Short mmCIF file of C-alpha atoms in Angstrom, two decimals:
data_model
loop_
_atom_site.label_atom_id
_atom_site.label_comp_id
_atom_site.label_asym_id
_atom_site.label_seq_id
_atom_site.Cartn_x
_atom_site.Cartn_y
_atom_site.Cartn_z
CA UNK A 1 26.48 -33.75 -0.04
CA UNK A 2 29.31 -34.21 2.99
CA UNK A 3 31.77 -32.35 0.27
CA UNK A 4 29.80 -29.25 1.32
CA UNK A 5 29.77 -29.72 4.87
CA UNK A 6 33.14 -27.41 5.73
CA UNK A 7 30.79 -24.50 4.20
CA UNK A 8 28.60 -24.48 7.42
CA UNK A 9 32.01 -23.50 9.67
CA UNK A 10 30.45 -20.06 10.98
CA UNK A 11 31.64 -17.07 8.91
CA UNK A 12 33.93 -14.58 11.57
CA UNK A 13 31.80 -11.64 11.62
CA UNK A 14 28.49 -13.85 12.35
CA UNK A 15 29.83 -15.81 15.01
CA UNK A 16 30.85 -12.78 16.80
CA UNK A 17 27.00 -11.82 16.83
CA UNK A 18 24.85 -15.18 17.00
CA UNK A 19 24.91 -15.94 20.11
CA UNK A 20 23.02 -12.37 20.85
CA UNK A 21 20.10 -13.88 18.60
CA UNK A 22 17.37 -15.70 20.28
CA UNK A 23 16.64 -19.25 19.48
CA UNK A 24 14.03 -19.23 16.52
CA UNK A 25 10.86 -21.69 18.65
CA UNK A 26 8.51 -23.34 16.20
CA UNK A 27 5.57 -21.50 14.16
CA UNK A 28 2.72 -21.21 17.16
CA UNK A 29 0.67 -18.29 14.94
CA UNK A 30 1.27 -17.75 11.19
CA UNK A 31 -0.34 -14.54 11.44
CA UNK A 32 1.97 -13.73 14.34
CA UNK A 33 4.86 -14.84 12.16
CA UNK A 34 3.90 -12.72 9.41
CA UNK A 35 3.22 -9.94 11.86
CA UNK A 36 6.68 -9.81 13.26
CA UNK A 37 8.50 -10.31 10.14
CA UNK A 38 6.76 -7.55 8.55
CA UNK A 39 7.94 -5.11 11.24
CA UNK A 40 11.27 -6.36 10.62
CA UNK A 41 11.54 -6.18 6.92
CA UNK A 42 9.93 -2.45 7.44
CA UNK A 43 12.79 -1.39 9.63
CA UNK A 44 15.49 -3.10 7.56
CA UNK A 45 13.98 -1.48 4.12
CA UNK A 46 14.16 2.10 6.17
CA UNK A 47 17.64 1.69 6.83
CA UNK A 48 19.47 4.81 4.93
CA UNK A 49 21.91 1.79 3.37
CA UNK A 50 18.80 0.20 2.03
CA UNK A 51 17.14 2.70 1.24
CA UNK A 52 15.72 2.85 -2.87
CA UNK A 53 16.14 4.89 -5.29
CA UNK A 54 12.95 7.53 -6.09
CA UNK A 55 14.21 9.38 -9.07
CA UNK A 56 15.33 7.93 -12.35
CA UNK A 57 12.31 5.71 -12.69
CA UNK A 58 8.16 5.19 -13.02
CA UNK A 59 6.55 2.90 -11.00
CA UNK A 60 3.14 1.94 -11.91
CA UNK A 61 0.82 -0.86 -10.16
CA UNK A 62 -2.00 -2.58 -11.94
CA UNK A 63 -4.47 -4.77 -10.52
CA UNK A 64 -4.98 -8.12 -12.45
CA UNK A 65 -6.99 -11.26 -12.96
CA UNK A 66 -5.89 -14.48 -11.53
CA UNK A 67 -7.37 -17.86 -11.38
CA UNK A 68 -10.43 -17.16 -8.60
CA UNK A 69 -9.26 -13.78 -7.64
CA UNK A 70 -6.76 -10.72 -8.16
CA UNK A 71 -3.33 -9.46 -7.85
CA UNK A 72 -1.30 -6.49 -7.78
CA UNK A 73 1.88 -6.24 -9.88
CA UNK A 74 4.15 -3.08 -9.98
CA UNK A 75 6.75 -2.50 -12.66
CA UNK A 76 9.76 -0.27 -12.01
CA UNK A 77 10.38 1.51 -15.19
CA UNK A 78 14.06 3.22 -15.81
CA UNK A 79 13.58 6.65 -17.39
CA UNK A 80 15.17 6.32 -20.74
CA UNK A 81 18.39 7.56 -21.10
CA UNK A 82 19.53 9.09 -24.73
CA UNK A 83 20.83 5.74 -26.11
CA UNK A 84 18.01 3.94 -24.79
CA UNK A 85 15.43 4.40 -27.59
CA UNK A 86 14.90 0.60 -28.11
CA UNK A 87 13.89 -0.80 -24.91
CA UNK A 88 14.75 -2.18 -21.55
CA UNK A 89 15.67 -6.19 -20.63
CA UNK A 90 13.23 -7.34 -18.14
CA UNK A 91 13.19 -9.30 -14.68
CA UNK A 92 10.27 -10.86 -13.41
CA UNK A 93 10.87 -11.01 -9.38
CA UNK A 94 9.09 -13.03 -7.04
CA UNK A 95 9.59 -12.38 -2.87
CA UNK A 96 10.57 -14.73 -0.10
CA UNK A 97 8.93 -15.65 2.77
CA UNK A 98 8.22 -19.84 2.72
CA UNK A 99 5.22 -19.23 0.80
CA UNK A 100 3.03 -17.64 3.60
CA UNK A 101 5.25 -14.35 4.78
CA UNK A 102 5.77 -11.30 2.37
CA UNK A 103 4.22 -9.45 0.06
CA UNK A 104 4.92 -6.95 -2.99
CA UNK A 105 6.70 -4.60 -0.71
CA UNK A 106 9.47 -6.82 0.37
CA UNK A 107 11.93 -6.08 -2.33
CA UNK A 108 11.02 -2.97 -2.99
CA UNK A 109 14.29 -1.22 -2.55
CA UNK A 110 16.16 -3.58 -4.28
CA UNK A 111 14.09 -3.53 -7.29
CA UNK A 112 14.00 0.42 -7.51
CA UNK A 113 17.62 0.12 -7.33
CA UNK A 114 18.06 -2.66 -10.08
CA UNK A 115 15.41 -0.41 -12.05
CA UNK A 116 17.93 2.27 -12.31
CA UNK A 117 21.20 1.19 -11.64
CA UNK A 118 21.31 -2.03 -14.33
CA UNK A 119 19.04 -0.62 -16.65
CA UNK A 120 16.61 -3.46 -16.70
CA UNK A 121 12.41 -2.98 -15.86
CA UNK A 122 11.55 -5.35 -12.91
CA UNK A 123 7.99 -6.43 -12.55
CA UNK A 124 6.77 -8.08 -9.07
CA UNK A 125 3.68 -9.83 -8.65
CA UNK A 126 2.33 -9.51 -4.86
CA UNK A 127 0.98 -13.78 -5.05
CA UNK A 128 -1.57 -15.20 -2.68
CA UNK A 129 -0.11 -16.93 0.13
CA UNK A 130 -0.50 -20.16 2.00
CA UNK A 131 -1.93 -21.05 3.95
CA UNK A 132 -5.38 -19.38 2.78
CA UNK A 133 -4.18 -20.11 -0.56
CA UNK A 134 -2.57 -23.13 -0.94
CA UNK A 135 -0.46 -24.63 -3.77
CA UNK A 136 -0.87 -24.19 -6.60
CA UNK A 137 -2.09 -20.04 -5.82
CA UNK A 138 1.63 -19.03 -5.62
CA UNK A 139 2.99 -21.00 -8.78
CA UNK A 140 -0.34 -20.02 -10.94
CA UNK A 141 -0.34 -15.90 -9.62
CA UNK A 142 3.24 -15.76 -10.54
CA UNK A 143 3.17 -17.66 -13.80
CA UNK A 144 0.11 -14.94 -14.11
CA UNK A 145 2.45 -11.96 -13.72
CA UNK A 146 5.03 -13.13 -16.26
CA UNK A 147 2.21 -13.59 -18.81
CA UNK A 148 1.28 -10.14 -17.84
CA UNK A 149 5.17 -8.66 -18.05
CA UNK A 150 4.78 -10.18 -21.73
CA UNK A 151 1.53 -9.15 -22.74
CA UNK A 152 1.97 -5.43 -21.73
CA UNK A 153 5.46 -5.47 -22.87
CA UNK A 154 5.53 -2.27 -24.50
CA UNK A 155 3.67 0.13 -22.24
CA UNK A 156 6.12 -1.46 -19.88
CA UNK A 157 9.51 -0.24 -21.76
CA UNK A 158 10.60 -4.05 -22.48
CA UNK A 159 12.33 -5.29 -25.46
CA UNK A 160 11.66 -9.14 -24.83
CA UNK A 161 15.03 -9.31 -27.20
CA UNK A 162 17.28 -7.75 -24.41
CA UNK A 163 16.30 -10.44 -22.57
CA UNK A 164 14.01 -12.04 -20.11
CA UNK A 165 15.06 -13.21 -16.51
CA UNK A 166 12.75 -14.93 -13.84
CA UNK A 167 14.13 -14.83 -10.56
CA UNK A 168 13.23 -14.82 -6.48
CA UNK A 169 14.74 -14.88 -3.15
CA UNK A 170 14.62 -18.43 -1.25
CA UNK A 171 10.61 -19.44 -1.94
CA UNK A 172 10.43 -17.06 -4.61
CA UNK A 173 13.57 -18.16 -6.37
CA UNK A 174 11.49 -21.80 -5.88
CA UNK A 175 8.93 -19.70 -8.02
CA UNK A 176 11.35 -18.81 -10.33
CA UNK A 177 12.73 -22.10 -11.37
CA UNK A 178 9.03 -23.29 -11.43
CA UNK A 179 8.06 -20.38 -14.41
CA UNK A 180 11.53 -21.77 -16.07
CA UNK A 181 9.95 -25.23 -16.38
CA UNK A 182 6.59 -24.19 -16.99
CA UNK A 183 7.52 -21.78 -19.85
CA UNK A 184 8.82 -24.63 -21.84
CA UNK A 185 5.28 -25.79 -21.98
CA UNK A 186 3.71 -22.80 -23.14
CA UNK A 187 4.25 -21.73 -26.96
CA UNK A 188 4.02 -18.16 -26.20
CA UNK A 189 7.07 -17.94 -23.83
CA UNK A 190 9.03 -21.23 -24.97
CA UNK A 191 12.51 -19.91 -25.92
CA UNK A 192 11.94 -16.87 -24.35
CA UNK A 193 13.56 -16.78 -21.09
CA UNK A 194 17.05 -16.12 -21.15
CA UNK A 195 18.16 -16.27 -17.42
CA UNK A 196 16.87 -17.96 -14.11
CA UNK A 197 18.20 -15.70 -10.87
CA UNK A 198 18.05 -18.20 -8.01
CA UNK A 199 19.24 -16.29 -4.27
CA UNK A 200 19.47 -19.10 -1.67
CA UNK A 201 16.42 -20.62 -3.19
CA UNK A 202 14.02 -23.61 -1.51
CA UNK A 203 13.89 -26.49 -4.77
CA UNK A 204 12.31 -29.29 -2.73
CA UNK A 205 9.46 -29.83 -0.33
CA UNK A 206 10.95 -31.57 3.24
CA UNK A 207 8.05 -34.47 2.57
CA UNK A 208 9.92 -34.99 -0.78
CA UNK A 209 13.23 -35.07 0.91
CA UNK A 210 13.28 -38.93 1.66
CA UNK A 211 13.36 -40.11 -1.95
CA UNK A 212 16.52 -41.13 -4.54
CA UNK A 213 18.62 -37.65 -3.52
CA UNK A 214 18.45 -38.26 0.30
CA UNK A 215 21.88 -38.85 0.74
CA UNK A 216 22.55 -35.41 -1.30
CA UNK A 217 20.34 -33.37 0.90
CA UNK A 218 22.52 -33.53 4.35
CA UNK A 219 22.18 -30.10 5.45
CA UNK A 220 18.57 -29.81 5.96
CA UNK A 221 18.99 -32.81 8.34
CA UNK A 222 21.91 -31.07 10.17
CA UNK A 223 19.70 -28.01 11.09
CA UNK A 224 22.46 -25.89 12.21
CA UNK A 225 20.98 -22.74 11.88
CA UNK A 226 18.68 -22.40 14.48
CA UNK A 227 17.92 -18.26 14.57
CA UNK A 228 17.07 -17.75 10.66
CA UNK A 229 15.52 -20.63 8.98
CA UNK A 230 15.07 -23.54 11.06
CA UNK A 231 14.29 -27.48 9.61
CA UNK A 232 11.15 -26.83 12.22
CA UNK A 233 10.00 -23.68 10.47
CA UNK A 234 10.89 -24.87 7.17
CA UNK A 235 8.12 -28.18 7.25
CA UNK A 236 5.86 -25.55 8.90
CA UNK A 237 5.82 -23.92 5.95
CA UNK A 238 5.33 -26.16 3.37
CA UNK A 239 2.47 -28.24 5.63
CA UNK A 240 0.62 -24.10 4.92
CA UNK A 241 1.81 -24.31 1.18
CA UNK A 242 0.48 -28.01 0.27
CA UNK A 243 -0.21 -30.16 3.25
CA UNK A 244 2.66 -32.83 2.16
CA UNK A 245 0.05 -34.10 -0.70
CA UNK A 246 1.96 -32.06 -3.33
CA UNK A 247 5.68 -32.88 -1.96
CA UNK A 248 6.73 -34.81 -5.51
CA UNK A 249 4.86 -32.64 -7.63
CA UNK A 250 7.62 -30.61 -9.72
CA UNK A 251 5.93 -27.22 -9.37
CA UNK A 252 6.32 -27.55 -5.65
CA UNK A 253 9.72 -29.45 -6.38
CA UNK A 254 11.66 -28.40 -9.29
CA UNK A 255 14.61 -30.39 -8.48
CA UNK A 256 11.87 -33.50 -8.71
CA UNK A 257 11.59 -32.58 -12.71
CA UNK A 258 11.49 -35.35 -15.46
CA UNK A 259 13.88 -32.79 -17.58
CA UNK A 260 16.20 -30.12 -16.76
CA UNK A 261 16.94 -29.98 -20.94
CA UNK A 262 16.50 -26.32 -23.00
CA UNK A 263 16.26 -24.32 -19.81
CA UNK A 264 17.49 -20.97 -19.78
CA UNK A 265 21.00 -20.17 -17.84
CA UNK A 266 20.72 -20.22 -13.65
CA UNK A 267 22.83 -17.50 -12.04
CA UNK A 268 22.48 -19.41 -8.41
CA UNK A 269 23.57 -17.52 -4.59
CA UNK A 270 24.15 -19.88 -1.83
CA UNK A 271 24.99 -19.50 1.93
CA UNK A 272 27.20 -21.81 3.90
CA UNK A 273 25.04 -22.42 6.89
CA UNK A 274 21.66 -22.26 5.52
CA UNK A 275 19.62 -25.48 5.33
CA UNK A 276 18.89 -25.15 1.78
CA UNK A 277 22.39 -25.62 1.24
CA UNK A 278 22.35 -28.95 -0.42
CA UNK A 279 19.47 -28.74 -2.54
CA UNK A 280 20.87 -25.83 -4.17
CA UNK A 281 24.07 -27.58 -5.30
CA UNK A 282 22.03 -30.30 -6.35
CA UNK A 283 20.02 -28.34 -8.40
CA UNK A 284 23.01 -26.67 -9.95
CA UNK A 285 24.23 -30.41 -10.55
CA UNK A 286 21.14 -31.17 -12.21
CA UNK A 287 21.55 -28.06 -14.37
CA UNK A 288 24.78 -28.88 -15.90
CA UNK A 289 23.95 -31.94 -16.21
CA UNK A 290 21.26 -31.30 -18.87
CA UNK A 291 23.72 -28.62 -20.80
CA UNK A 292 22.35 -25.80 -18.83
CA UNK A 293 25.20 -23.12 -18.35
CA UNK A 294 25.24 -22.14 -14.70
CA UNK A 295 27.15 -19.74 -12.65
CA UNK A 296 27.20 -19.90 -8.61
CA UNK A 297 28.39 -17.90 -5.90
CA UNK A 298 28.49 -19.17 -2.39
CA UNK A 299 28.94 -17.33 0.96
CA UNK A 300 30.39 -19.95 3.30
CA UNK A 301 29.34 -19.67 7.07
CA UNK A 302 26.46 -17.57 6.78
CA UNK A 303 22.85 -18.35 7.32
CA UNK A 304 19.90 -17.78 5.18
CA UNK A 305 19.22 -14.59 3.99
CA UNK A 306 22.23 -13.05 6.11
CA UNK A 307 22.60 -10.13 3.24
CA UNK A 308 19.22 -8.73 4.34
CA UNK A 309 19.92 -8.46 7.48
CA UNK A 310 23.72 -7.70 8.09
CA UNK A 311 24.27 -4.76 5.58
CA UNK A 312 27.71 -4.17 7.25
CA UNK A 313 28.99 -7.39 6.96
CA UNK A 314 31.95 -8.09 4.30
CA UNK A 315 30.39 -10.63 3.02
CA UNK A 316 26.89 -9.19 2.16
CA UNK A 317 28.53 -6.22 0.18
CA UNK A 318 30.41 -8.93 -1.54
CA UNK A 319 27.36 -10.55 -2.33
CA UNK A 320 25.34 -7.58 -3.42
CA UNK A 321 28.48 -6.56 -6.14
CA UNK A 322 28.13 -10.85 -7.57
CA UNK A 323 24.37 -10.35 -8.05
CA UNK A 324 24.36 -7.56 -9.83
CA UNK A 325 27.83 -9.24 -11.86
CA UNK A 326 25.20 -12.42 -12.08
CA UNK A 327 22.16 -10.19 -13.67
CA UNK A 328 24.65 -9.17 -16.00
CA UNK A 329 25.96 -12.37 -17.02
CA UNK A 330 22.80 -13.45 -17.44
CA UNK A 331 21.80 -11.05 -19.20
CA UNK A 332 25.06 -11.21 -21.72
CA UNK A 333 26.87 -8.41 -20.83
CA UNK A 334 29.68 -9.57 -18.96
#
């Protein structure tokens, strides 16, 4: 997708501070990965702008069955205001992190802050990673929380008619799209989902990347990100996730899907200089395509995930006011 290309010119604020970033090196440890990202994520969540909200809303955690093992989910409840006898819209969140970094905790501000501030119960499921548990442990734990969300619907405060929205940061917004598809398959949810909430979302393995939308899928090749998300880091990851044997399969590859027809609406964020660029607009493509209303913002110059990191940045308030305006869209109220 050249048409994108001028979207990777660095944004002004980041190019004053990249060069201070080391050079992301390829993936020698996982667990040394995971280690260092976790300390990072801790001190960015502690940050007094990031900090969530702890009044105005229950949170309750629940340990639950999964195929060959367990979960946690937690559910961030708004306390009921006077006109709010009837029931709260739900979201059903899934974290970053490539498939093998993260956990429950990740978004945890965010989604106390969503809890309260758009009136809408969030449930996150804390999925098995890769590589101890490979594909499909992620897809299946997550589809497992949804089911959950539903089943316990009322203890939970939802009104499944206010709607229903799956969404997910970069592997977990891969997640997300994946429960859109699946839940046309499953008589119990078909119908139900009203809104798919995609942030700078992964929608096709690097193995897979080689097939008929090659010549779409330019900005993985052009790797010109190196501190954030790296093409290196990126096939690191999904080697953990599925070894390359699962590459075409569409819940590892959503964009790779026979049908994009009777999918809910996709509220999609996208940054300029993040690898995952391409696949993104394709997906979007593939959307509208199908009759899918869609609705995209895009953050030109900026690398992946740049609004966790840069709080201060114009750019990343700008993009935390469009995804709460795309929750509500999705969601029918704007």
């Amino acid at each position: 997708m050249a048409q994108y290309s001028h979207l990777s010119k660095p944004d002004p604020e980041w190019a004053a501070i990249s060069t201070t970033f080391p050079v992301a090196g390829p993936i020698v440890s996982i667990q040394a990965f995971r280690d260092q990202s976790a300390a990072i994520m801790t001190k960015l969540n502690a940050l007094p702008e990031n900090k969530g909200a702890t009044e105005g809303l229950k949170v309750i955690e629940k340990i639950i069955q999964v195929e060959d093992g367990e979960i946690r989910v937690r559910a961030y409840i708004p306390d009921p205001q006077e006109n709010e006898v009837n029931g709260f819209p739900l979201l059903v969140w899934m974290f970053g992190g490539g498939f093998v970094l993260g956990s429950i905790d990740s978004d945890d501000p965010l989604l106390r802050n969503l809890a309260v501030n758009s009136r809408i119960v969030c449930v996150a499921g804390d999925y098995r990673k890769a590589p101890e548990h490979p594909f499909p442990a992620a897809v299946n734990d997550s589809y497992a929380s949804l089911k959950w969300a539903f089943s316990n619907a009322s203890e939970l405060s939802v009104n499944i008619s206010k709607g229903v929205i799956v969404g997910g940061v970069s592997a977990g917004g891969n997640l997300a799209a994946v429960l859109a598809h699946k839940s046309l398959k499953d008589p119990e949810l078909n119908g139900k989902l009203t809104g798919q909430l995609l942030v700078i979302p992964t929608l096709i393995a690097p193995q897979a990347m080689s097939g008929k939308y090659k010549s779409e899928l330019l900005s993985f090749d052009k790797d010109e990100d190196p501190y954030f998300l790296t093409k290196s880091q990126s096939i690191t990851f999904s080697e953990a996730y599925h070894g390359g044997l699962q590459a075409n399969n569409p819940e590892v590859s959503p964009i790779l899907s026979d049908s994009f027809e009777g999918l809910p609406p996709a509220y999609i964020q996208i940054s300029g200089l993040d690898i995952l660029r391409d696949e993104a607009f394709l997906y979007e493509r593939l959307l509208k395509e199908a009759g899918v209303p869609t609705r995209v913002d895009v953050y030109p110059g900026l690398p992946h995930g740049f609004h966790m990191a840069f709080s201060h940045f114009k750019e990343t308030k700008r993009q935390k006011e469009e995804f709460k305006n795309g929750l509500n869209w999705l969601l029918g109220r704007s």
